[in-house]
Short mmCIF file of C-alpha atoms in Angstrom, two decimals:
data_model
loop_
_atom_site.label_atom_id
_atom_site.label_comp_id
_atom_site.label_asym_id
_atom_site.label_seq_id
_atom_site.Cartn_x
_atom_site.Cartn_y
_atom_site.Cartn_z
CA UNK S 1 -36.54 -13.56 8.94
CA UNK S 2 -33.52 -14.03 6.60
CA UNK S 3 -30.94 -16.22 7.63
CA UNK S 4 -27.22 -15.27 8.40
CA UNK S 5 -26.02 -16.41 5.35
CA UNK S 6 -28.62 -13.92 3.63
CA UNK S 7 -28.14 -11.17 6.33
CA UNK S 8 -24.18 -11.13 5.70
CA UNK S 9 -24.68 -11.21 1.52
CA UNK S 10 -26.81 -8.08 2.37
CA UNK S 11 -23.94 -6.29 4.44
CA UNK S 12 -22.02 -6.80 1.94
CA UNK S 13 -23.34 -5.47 -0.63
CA UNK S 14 -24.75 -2.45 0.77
CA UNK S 15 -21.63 -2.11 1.91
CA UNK S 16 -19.71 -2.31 -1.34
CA UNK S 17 -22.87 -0.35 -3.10
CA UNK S 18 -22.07 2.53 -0.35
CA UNK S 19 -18.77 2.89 -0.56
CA UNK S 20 -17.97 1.50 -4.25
CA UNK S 21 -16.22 5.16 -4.98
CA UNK S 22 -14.10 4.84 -2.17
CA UNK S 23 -13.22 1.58 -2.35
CA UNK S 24 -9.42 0.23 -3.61
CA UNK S 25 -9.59 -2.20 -6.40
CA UNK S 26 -8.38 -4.62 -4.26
CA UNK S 27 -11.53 -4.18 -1.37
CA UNK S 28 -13.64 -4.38 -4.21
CA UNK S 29 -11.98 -7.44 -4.82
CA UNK S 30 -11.80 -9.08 -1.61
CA UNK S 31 -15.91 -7.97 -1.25
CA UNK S 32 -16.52 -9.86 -4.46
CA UNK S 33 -14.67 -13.32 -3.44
CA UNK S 34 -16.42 -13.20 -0.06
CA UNK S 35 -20.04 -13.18 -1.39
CA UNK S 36 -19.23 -15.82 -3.88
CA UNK S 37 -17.57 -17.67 -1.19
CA UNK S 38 -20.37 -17.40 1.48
CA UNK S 39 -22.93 -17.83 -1.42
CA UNK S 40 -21.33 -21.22 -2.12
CA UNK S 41 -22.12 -22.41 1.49
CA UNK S 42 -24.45 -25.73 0.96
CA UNK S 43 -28.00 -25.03 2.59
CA UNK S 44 -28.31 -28.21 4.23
CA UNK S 45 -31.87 -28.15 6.31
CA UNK S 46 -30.97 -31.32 8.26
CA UNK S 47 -28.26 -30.74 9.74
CA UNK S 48 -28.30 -26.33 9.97
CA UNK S 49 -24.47 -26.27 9.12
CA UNK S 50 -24.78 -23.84 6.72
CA UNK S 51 -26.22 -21.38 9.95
CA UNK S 52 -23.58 -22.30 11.90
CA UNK S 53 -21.04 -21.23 9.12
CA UNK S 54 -23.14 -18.00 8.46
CA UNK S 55 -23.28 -17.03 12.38
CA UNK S 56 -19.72 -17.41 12.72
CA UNK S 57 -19.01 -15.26 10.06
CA UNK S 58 -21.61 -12.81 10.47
CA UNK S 59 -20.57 -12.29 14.23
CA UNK S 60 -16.72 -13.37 14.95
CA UNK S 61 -15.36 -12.34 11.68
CA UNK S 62 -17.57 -9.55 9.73
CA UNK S 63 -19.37 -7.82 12.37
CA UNK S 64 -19.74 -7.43 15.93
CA UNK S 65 -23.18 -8.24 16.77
CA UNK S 66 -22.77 -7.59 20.25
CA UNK S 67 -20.65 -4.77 20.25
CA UNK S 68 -17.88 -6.88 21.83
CA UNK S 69 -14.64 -6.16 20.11
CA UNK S 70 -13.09 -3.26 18.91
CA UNK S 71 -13.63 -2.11 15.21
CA UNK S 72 -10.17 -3.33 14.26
CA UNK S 73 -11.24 -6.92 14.54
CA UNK S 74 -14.57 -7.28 11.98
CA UNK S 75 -14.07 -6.58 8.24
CA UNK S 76 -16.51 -4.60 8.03
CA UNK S 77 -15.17 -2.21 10.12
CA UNK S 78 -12.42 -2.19 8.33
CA UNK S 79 -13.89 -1.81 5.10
CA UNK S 80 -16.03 1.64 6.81
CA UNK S 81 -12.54 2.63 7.63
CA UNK S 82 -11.97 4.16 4.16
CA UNK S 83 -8.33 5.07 5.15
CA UNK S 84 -6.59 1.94 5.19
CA UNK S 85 -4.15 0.91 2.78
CA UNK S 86 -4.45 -2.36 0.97
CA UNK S 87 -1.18 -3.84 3.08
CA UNK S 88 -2.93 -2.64 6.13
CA UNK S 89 -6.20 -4.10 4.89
CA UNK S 90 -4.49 -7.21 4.10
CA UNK S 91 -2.67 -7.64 7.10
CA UNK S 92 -5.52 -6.98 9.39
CA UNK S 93 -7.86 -8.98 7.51
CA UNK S 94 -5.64 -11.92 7.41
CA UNK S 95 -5.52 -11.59 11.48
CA UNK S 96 -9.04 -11.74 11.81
CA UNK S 97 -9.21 -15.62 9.72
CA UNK S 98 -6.13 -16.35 11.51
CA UNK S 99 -7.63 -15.76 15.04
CA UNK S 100 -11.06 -17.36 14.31
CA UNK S 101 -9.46 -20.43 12.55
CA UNK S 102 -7.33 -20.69 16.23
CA UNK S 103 -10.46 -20.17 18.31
CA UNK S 104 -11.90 -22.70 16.40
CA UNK S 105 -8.52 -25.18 16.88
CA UNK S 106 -8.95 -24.58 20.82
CA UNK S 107 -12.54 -24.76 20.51
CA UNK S 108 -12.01 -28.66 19.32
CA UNK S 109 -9.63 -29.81 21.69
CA UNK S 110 -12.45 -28.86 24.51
CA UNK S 111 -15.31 -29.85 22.74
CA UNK S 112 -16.73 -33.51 21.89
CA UNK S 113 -18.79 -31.61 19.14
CA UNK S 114 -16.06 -30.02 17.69
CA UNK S 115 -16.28 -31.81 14.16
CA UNK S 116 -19.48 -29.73 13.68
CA UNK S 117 -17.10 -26.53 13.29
CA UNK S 118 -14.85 -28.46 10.52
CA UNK S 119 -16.34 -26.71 7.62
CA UNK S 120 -16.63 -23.16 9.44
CA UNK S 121 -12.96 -23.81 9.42
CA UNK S 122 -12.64 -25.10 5.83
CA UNK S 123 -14.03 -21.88 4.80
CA UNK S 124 -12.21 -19.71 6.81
CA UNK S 125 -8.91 -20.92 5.72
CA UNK S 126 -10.09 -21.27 1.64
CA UNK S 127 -11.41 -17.37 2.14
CA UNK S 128 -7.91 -16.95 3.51
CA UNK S 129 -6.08 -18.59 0.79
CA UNK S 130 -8.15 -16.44 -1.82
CA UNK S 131 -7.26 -13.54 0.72
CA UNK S 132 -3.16 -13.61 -0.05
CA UNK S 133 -4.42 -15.31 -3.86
CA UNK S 134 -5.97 -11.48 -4.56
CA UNK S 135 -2.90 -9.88 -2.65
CA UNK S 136 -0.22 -11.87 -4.65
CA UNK S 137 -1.94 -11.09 -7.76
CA UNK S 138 -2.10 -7.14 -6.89
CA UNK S 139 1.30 -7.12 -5.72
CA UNK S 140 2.75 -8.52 -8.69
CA UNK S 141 0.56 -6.27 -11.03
CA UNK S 142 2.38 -3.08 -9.27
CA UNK S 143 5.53 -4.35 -9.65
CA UNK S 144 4.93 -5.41 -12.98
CA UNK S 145 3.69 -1.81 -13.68
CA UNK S 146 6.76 -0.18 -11.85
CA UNK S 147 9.32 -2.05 -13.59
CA UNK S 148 7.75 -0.97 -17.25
CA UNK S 149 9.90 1.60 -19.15
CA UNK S 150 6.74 4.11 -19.12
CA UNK S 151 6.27 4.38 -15.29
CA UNK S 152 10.37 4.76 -14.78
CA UNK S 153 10.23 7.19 -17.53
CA UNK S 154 7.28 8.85 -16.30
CA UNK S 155 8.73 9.25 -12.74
CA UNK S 156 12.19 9.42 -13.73
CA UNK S 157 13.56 6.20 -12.23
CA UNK S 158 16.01 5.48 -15.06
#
């Protein structure tokens, strides 16, 4: 049986392989940084971390293995979505890290193991950080390309 970590780099790619046409540059994008992010994760057979990391990803953040939550809250679900806007993508995306990284705050103030979860959380908030990285970069590229004589020429803006 494959292991989370394996089980999410297969959702995601036969997710992006599905939808690759419908996909915005910048889903393509994100798709791309998390599999080289969650292929990163250290396989460390004494201690399991690295299936801890991959089954809180796989279930609280990209999926819903237990049909718990509403579509809004996994990525994937988002990504299926096809209709959402890179802001809205973004935004929402950015909410789901930002909630797990919280549950995983309150999670250590109640629990004596809670040091087990520090690198779930580590990744969480670097996927994050590479999250608004992507979105800076993409925002700055469109206004970069709107402020160019050719696009304000093109749509008569000057």
């Amino acid at each position: 049986m494959p292991s989370c970590k394996e089980m999410l780099l297969n959702i995601l790619n036969n997710t992006q392989a599905q939808l690759k046409d419908s996909l915005s540059p910048f889903q393509t994008e994100c798709l791309d940084m998390f599999q080289i992010k969650i292929k990163a994760i250290p396989v460390d057979e004494r201690t399991e971390m690295d299936s801890k990391i991959g089954i809180i990803l796989l279930d609280h953040c990209f999926c819903d293995l237990d049909n718990l939550f509403g579509s809004e809250d996994r990525i994937i679900s988002l990504i299926n979505k096809r209709n959402l806007n890179d802001n809205d993508f973004f935004k929402q995306v950015n909410q789901i890290f930002d909630d797990e990284i919280k549950a995983l705050n309150q999670y250590a103030l109640e629990s004596f193991y809670a040091q087990t979860f520090k690198p779930v959380k580590n990744i969480l908030i670097d996927m994050k950080n590479e999250l608004t990285r992507l979105k800076t970069s993409l925002d700055q590229q469109l206004s970069d390309t709107q402020s160019s004589p050719e696009y304000q020429t093109r749509y008569g803006l000057n």
